[in-house]
CSV table of C-alpha atoms in Angstrom, one decimal:
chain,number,residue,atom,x,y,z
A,1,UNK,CA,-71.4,-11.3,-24.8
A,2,UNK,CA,-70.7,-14.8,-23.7
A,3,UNK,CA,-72.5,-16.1,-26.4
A,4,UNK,CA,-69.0,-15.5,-28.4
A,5,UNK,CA,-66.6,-17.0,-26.2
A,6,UNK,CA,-67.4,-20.7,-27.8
A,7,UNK,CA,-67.3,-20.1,-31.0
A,8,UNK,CA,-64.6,-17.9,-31.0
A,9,UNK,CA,-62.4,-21.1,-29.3
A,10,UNK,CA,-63.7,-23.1,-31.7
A,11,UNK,CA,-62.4,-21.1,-34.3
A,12,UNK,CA,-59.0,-20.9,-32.8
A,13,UNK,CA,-58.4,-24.2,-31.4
A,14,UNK,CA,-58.8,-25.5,-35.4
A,15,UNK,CA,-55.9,-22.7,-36.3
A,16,UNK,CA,-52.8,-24.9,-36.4
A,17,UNK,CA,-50.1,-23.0,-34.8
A,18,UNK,CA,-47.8,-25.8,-32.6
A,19,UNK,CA,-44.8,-24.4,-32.1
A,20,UNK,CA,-41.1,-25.9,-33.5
A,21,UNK,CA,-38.5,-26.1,-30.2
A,22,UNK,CA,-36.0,-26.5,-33.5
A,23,UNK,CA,-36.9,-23.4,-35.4
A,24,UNK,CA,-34.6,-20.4,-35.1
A,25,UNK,CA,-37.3,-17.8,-36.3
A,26,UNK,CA,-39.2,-15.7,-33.6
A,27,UNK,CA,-41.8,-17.0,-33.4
A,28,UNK,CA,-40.5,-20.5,-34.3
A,29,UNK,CA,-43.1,-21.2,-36.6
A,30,UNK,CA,-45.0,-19.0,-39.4
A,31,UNK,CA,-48.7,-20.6,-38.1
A,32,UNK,CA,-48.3,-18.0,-35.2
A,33,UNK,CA,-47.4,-15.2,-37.4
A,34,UNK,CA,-50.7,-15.8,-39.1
A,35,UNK,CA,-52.9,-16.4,-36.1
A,36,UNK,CA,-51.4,-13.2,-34.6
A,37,UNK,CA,-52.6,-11.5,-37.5
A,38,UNK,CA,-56.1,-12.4,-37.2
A,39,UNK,CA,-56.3,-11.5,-33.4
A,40,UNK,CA,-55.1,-8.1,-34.3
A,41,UNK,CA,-58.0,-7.9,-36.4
A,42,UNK,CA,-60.1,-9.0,-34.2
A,43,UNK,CA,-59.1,-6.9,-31.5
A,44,UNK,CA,-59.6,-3.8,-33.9
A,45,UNK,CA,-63.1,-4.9,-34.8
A,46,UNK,CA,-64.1,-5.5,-31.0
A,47,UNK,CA,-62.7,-1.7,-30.5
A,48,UNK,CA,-59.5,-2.1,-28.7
A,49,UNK,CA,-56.8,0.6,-29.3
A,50,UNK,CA,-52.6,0.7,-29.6
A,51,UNK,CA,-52.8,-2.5,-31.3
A,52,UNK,CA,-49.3,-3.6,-32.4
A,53,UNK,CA,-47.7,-6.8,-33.8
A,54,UNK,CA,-43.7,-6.7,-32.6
A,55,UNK,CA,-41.7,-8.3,-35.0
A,56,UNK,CA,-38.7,-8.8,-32.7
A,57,UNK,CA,-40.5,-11.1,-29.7
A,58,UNK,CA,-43.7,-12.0,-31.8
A,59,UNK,CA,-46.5,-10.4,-28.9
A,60,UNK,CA,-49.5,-9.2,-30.0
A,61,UNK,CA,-50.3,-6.5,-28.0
A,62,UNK,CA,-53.3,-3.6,-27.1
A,63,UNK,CA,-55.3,-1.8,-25.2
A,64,UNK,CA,-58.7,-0.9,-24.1
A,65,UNK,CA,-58.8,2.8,-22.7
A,66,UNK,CA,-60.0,3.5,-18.9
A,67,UNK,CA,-63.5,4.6,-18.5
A,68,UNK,CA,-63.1,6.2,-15.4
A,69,UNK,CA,-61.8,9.3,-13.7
A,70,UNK,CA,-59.7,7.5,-11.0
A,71,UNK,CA,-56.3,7.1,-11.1
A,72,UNK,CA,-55.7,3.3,-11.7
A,73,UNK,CA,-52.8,0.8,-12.0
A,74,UNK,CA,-52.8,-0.6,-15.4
A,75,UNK,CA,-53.6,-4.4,-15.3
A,76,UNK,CA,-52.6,-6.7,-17.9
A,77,UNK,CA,-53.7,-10.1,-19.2
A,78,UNK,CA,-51.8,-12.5,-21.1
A,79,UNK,CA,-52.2,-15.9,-23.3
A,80,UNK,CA,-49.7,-17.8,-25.4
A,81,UNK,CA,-51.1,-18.9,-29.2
A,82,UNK,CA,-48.6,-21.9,-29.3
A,83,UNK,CA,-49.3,-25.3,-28.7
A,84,UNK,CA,-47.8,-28.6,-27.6
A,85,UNK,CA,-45.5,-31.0,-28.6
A,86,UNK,CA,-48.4,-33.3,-30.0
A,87,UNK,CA,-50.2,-33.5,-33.1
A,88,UNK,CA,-52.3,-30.0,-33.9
A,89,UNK,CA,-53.2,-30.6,-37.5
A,90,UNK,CA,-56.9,-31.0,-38.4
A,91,UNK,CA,-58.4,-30.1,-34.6
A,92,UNK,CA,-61.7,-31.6,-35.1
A,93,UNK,CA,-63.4,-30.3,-31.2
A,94,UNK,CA,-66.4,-32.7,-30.3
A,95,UNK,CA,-69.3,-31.3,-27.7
A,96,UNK,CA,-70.9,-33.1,-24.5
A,97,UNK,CA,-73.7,-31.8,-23.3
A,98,UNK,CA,-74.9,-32.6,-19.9
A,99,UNK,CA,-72.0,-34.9,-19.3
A,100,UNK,CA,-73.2,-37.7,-17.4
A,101,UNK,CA,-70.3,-38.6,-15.4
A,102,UNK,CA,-69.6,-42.1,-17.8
A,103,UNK,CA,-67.0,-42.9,-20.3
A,104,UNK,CA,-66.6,-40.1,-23.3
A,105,UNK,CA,-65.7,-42.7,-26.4
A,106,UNK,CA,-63.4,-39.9,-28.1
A,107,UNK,CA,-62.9,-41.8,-31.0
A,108,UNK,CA,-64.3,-45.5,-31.6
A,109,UNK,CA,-62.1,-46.6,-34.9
A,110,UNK,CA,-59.2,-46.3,-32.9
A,111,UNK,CA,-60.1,-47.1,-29.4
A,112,UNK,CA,-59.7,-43.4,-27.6
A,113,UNK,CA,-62.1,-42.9,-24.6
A,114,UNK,CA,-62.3,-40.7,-21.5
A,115,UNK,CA,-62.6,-42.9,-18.6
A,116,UNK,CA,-63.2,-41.3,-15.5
A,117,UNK,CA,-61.1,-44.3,-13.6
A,118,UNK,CA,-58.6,-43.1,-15.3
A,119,UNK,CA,-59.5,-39.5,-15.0
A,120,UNK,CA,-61.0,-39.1,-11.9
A,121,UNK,CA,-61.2,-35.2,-12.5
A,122,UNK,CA,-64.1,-35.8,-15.1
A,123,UNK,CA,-66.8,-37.0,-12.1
A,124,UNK,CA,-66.1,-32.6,-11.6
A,125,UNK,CA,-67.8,-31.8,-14.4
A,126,UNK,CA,-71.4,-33.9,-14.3
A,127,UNK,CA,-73.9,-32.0,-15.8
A,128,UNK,CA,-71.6,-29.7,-17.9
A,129,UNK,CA,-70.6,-29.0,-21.3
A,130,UNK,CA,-67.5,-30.4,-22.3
A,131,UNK,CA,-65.4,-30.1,-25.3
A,132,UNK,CA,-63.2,-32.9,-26.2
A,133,UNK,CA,-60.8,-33.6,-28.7
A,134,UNK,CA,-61.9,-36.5,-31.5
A,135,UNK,CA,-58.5,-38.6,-30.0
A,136,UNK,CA,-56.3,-38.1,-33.6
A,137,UNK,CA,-54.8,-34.7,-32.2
A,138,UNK,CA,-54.7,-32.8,-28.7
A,139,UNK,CA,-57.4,-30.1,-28.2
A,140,UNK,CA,-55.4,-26.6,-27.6
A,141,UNK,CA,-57.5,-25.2,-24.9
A,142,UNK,CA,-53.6,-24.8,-23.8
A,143,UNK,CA,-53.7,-21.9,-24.1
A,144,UNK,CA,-56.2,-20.6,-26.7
A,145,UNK,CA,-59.1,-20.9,-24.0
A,146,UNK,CA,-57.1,-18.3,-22.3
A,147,UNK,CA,-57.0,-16.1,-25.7
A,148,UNK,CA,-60.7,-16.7,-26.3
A,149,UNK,CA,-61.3,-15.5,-22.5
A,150,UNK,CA,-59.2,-12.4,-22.6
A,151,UNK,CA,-60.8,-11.5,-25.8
A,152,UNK,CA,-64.4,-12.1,-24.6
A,153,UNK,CA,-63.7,-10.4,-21.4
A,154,UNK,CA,-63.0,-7.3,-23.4
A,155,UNK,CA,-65.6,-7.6,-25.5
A,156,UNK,CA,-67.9,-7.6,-22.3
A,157,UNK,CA,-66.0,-4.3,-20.6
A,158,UNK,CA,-66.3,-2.1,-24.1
A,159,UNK,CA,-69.7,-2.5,-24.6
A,160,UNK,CA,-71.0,-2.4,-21.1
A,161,UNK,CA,-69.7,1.6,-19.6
A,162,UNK,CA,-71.6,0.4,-16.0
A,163,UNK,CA,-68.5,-1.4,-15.3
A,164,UNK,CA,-66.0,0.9,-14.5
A,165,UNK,CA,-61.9,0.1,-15.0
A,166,UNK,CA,-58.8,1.7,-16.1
A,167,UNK,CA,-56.0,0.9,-19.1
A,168,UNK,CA,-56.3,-2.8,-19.6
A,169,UNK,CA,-53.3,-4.4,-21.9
A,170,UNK,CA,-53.5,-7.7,-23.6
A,171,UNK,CA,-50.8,-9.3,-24.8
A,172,UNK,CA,-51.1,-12.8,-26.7
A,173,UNK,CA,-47.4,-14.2,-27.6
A,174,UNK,CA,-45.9,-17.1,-28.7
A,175,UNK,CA,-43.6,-20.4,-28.4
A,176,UNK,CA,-44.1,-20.8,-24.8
A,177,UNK,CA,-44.6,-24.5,-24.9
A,178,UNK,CA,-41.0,-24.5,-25.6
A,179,UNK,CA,-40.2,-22.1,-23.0
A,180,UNK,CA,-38.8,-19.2,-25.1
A,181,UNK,CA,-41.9,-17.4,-25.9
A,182,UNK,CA,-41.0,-14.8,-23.1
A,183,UNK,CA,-37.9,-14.1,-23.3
A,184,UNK,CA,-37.8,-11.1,-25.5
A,185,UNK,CA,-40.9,-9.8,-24.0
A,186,UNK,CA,-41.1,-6.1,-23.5
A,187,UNK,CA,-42.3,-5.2,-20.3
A,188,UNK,CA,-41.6,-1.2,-20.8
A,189,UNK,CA,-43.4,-1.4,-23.9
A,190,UNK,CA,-46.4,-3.4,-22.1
A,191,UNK,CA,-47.0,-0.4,-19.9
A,192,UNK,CA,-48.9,-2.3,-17.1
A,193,UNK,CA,-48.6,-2.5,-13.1
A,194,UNK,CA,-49.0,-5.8,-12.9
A,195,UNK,CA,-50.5,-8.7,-15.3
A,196,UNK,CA,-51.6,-12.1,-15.2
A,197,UNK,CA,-51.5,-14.9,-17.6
A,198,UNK,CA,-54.9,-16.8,-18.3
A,199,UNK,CA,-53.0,-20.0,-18.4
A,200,UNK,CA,-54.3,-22.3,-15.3
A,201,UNK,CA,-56.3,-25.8,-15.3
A,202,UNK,CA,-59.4,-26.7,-13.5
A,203,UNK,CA,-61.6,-23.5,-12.1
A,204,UNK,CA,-59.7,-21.5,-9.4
A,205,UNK,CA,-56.5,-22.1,-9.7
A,206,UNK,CA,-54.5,-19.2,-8.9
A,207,UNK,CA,-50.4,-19.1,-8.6
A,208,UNK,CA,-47.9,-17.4,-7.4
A,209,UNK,CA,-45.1,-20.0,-7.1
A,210,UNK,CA,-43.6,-22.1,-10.3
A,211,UNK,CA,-40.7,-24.4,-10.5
A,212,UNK,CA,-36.8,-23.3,-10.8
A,213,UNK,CA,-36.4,-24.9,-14.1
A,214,UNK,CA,-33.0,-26.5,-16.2
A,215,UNK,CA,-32.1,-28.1,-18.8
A,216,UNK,CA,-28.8,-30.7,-18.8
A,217,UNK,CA,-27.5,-32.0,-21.9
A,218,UNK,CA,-25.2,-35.1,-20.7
A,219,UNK,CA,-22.7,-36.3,-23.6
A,220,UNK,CA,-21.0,-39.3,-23.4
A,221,UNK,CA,-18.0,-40.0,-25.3
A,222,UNK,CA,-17.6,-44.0,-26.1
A,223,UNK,CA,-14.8,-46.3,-27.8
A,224,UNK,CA,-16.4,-48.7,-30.3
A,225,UNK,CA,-13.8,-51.3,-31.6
A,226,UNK,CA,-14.8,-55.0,-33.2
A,227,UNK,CA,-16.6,-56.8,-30.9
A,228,UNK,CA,-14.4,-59.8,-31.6
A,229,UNK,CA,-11.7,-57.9,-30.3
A,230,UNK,CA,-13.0,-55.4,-27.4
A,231,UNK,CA,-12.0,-56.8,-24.5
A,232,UNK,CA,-10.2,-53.9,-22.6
A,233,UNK,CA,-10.6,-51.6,-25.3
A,234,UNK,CA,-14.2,-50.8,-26.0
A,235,UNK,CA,-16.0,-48.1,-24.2
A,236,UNK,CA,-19.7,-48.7,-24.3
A,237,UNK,CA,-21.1,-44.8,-24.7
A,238,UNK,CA,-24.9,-46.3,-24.3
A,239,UNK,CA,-23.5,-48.1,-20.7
A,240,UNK,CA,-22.3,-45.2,-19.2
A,241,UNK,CA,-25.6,-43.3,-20.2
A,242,UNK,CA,-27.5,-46.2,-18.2
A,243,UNK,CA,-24.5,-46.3,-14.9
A,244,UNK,CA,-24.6,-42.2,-14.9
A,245,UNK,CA,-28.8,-42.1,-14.9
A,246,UNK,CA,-28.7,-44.4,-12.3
A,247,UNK,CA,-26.5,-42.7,-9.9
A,248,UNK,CA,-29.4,-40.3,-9.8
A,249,UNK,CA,-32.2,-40.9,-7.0
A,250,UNK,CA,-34.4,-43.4,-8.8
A,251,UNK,CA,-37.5,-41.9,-6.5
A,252,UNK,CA,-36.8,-38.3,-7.7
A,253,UNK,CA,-38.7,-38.4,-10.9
A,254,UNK,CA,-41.8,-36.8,-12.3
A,255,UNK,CA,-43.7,-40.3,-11.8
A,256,UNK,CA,-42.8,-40.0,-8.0
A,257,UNK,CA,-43.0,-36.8,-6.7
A,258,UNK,CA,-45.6,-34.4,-6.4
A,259,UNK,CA,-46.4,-30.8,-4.1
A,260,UNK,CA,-43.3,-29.4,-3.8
A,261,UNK,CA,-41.1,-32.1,-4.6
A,262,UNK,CA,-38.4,-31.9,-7.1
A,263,UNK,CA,-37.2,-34.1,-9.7
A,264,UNK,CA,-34.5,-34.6,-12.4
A,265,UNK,CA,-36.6,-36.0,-15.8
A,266,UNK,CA,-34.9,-38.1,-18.1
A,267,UNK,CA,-36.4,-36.9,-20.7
A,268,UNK,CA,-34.7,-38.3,-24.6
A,269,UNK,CA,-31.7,-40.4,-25.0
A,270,UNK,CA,-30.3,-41.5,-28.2
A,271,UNK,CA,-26.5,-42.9,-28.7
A,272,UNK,CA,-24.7,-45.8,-29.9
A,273,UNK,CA,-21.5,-47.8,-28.6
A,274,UNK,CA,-19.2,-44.4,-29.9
A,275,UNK,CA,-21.2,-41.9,-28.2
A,276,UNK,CA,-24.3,-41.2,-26.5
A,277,UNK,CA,-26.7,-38.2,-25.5
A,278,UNK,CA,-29.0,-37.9,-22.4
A,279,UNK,CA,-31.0,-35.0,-22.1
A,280,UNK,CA,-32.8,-34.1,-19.0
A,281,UNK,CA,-34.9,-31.3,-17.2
A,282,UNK,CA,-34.2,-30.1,-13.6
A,283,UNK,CA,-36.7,-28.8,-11.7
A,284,UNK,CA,-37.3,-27.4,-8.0
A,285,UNK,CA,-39.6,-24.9,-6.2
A,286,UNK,CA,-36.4,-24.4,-4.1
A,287,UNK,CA,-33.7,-22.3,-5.3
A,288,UNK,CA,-31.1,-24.4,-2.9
A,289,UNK,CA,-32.4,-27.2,-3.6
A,290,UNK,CA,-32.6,-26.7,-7.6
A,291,UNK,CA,-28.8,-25.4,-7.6
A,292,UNK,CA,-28.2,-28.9,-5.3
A,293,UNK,CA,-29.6,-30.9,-8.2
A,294,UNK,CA,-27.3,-28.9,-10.5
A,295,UNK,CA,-24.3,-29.4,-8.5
A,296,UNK,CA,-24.9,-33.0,-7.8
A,297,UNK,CA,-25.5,-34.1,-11.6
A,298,UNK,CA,-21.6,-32.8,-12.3
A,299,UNK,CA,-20.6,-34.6,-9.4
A,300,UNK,CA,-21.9,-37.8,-10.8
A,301,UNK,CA,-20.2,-37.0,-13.9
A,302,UNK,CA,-16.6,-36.2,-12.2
A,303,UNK,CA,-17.0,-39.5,-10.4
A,304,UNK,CA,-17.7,-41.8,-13.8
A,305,UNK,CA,-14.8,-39.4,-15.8
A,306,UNK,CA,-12.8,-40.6,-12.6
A,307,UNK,CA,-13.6,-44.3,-12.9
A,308,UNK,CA,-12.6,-44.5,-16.8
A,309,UNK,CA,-9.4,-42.6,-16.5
A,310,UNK,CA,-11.0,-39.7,-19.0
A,311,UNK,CA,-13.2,-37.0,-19.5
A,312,UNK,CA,-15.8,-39.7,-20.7
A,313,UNK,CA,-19.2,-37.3,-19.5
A,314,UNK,CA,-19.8,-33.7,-20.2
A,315,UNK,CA,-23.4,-31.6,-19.2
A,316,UNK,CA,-24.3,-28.7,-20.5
A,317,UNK,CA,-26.3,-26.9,-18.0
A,318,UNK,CA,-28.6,-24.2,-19.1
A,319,UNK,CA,-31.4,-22.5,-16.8
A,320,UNK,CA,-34.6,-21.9,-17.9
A,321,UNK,CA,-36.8,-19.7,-15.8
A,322,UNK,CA,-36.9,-19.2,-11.8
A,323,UNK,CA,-39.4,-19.8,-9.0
A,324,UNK,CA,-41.6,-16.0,-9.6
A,325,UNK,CA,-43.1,-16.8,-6.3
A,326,UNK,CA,-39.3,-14.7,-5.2
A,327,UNK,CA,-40.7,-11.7,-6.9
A,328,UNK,CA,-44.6,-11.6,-6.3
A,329,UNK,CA,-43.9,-12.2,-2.9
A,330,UNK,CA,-42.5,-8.3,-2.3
A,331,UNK,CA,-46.0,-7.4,-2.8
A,332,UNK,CA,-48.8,-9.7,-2.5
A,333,UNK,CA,-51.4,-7.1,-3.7
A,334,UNK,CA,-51.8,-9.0,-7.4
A,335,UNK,CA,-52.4,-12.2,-5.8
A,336,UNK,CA,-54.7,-10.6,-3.4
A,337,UNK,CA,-57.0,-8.6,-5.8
A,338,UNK,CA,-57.7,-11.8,-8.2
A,339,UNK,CA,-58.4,-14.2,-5.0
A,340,UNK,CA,-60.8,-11.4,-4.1
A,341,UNK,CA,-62.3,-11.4,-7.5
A,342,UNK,CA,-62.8,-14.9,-7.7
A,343,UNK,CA,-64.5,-15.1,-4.6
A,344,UNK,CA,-67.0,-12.3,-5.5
A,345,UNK,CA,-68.0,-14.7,-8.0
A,346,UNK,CA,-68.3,-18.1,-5.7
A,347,UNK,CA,-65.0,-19.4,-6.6
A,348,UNK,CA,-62.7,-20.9,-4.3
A,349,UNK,CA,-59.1,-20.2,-5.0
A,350,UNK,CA,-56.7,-23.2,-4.9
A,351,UNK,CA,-53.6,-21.2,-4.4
A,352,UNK,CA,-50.9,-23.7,-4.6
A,353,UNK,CA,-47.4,-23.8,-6.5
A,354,UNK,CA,-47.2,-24.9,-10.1
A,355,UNK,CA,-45.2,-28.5,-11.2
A,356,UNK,CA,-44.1,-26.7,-13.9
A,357,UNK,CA,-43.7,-22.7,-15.2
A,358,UNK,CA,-45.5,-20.2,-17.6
A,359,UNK,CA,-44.7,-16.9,-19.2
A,360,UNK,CA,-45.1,-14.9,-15.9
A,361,UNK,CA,-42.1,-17.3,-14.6
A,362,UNK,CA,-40.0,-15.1,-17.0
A,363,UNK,CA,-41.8,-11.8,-17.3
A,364,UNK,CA,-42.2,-11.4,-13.1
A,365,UNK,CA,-38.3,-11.4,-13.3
A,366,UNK,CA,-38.0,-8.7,-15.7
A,367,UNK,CA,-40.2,-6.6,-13.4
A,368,UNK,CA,-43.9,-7.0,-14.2
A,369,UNK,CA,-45.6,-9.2,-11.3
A,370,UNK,CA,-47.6,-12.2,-13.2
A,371,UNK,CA,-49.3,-14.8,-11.4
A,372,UNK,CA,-51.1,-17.2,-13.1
A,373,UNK,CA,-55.1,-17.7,-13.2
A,374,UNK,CA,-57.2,-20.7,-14.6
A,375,UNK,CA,-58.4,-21.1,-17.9
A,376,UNK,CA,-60.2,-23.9,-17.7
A,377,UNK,CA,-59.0,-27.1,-19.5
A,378,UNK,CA,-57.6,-30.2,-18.4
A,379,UNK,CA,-55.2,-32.8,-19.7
A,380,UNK,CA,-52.9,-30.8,-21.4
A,381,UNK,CA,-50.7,-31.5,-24.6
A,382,UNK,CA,-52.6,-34.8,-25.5
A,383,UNK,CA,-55.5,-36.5,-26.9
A,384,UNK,CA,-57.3,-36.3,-23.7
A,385,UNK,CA,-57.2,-33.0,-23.4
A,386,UNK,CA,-60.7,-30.9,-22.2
A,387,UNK,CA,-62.2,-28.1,-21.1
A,388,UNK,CA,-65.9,-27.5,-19.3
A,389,UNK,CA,-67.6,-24.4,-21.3
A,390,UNK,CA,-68.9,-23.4,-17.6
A,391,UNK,CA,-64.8,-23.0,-16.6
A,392,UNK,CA,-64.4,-20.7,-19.5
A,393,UNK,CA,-67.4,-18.7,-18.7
A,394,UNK,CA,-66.1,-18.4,-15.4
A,395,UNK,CA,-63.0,-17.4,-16.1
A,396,UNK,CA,-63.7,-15.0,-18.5
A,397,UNK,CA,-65.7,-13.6,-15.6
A,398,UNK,CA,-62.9,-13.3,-12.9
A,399,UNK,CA,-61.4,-11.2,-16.0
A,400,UNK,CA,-64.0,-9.0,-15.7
A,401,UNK,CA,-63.8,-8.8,-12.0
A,402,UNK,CA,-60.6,-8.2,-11.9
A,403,UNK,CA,-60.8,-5.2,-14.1
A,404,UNK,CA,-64.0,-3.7,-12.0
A,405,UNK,CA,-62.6,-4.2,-8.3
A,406,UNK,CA,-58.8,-2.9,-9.0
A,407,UNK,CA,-60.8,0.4,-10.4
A,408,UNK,CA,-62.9,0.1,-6.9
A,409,UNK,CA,-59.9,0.3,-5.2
A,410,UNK,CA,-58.5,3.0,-7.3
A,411,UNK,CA,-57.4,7.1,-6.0
């Protein structure tokens, strides 16, 4: 049944269906509505059962029935049909075969390569296949190589009764590249034990542990009077934009940090002399070190308001998921069962922390534990973006382990 894993990313990577972090629909944009349509039908033809679109959080869901006698926890997998914040339109995939470990010319008109000096992770993935994106848009293997595995992976367990499993759920949502898509998900309804998101990079990754995660929305309230005249009068909004982002520690930045290591991320700023907006992200495996970074951006603020006499600065904090590591490690018995699986299949599991969050951030919170497993692609939300058919193969596979060993180990 591999033989339908390619195309059938193929066919979803050129489905537009980038999400819009302005939208106030669920999902935010109609393109998902539509592609969740034709997974349901998918799902129906490859046999699944209980499949269900829910208008109120956008999650396709279903299941495929156990085929055994033992009493088994349900397991779950999950993949997100949005994309990125980069063009989408017009996904035109381009193959490698037998990639020889040189520079992949992406597009020659405009001057897009792959360079493995500047991606060192290609020289991985000599003598593979690779699919690439043509450099106009990114690729989408984020996160529709997790869709296309899930899928597959079922495909393989319903027409194949030697392998022996319980209830499996799917569920493919929506919108969370702009970290929303789980927050109306219905864990009750989902009816599983414990789940996974098919959401990783390169071949093994498996995590537990993701970033605390906030937004701050820092407003700056200027005085803009006649140049000519200003002197003592006008307050320069875009100034104390620059004095306040500067009274943050210059080394704590995405570009600077990496493991476990924090960072505040300057992220947009627009303003003029009258007023000003900065907008940043927090972000911390640590939960005192994440509410730290919290506390010491109002400080800041209290100390500029201070120096012009007024309430100059405002932030609007908002959190936007936790560290699920708190949750999964109560019971370290979903973490354990897919490192098992992927080493039944000769993979070694790099189980380190995320720089960054997915769905099971959210969902491990509201009860179902969700680490996250690989998917396969690299260079997410860009041009460069890739994925090594071999990785998707694979992880399709650890699906499929996953599913046989937790009925193994089943009453």
């Amino acid at each position: 049944m591999y033989e339908n894993l390619v195309p059938r990313f193929i066919r979803y990577v050129k489905t537009e269906t980038r999400s819009d972090e302005n939208s106030t629909t669920i999902p935010s944009t109609q393109s998902q509505v539509a592609f969740a349509k034709t997974l349901m039908k998918e799902l129906e033809n490859i046999g699944l059962s209980d499949i269900s679109y829910n208008e109120s959080n956008g999650y396709v869901t279903a299941t495929l029935p156990s085929n055994t006698a033992k009493k088994v926890p349900t397991v779950g997998f999950i993949a997100h049909m949005d994309t990125a914040d980069f063009n989408a339109k017009n996904v035109n995939p381009q193959f490698h075969e037998q990639y020889n470990g040189e520079v992949l010319v992406l597009n020659e008109e405009q001057h897009v390569v792959l360079d493995p000096k500047e991606f060192p992770n290609l020289k991985n993935y000599i003598g593979q296949t690779l699919i690439t994106t043509d450099g106009t848009t990114l690729l989408g293997a984020d996160d529709k190589a997790g869709i296309a595995e899930i899928m597959t992976a079922m495909e393989i367990l319903i027409n194949d009764d030697s392998i022996e499993h319980g209830d499996i759920r799917v569920g493919f949502g929506p919108d969370e590249e702009i970290g929303i898509g789980a927050d109306r998900f219905d864990v009750p309804g989902f009816k599983a034990t414990f789940a996974y998101t098919m959401d990783g990079g390169p071949i093994g990754e498996l995590e537990f542990e993701s970033f605390n995660a906030a937004s701050a929305i820092v407003k700056i309230q200027g005085k803009n009077v006649h140049p000519g005249t200003a002197k003592n009068t006008m307050v320069n909004a875009v100034k104390i934009g620059m004095a306040f982002d500067a009274l943050l520690p210059q080394d704590e930045v995405p570009e600077k940090t990496e493991g476990r290591e924090g960072f505040y991320h300057l992220v947009g700023i627009t303003g003029e002399v009258d007023e000003a907006t900065l907008t940043y992200i927090i972000r911390d495996h640590d939960r005192e070190k994440f509410e730290a970074r919290k506390a010491f951006m109002l400080e800041q603020a209290a100390k500029l308001n201070k120096e012009y006499g007024s309430e100059r600065i405002t932030i609007d904090l908002n959190d936007s998921y936790y560290n699920m590591g708190e949750i999964i490690e109560k019971d370290m018995t979903v973490v354990d069962l897919a490192e098992e699986a992927m080493k039944n299949l000769s993979i070694e599991p790099i189980i380190e922390p995320i720089r960054g969050g997915t769905d099971g951030s959210k969902i491990s919170f509201m009860g179902l534990p969700t680490p996250n497993i690989f998917a396969g692609g690299e260079n997410f939300h860009g041009r460069y973006e890739f994925v090594a058919v071999e990785s998707m193969e694979k992880a399709t596979a650890v699906i499929v382990e996953i599913a046989r060993l937790n009925a193994l180990k089943g009453a």
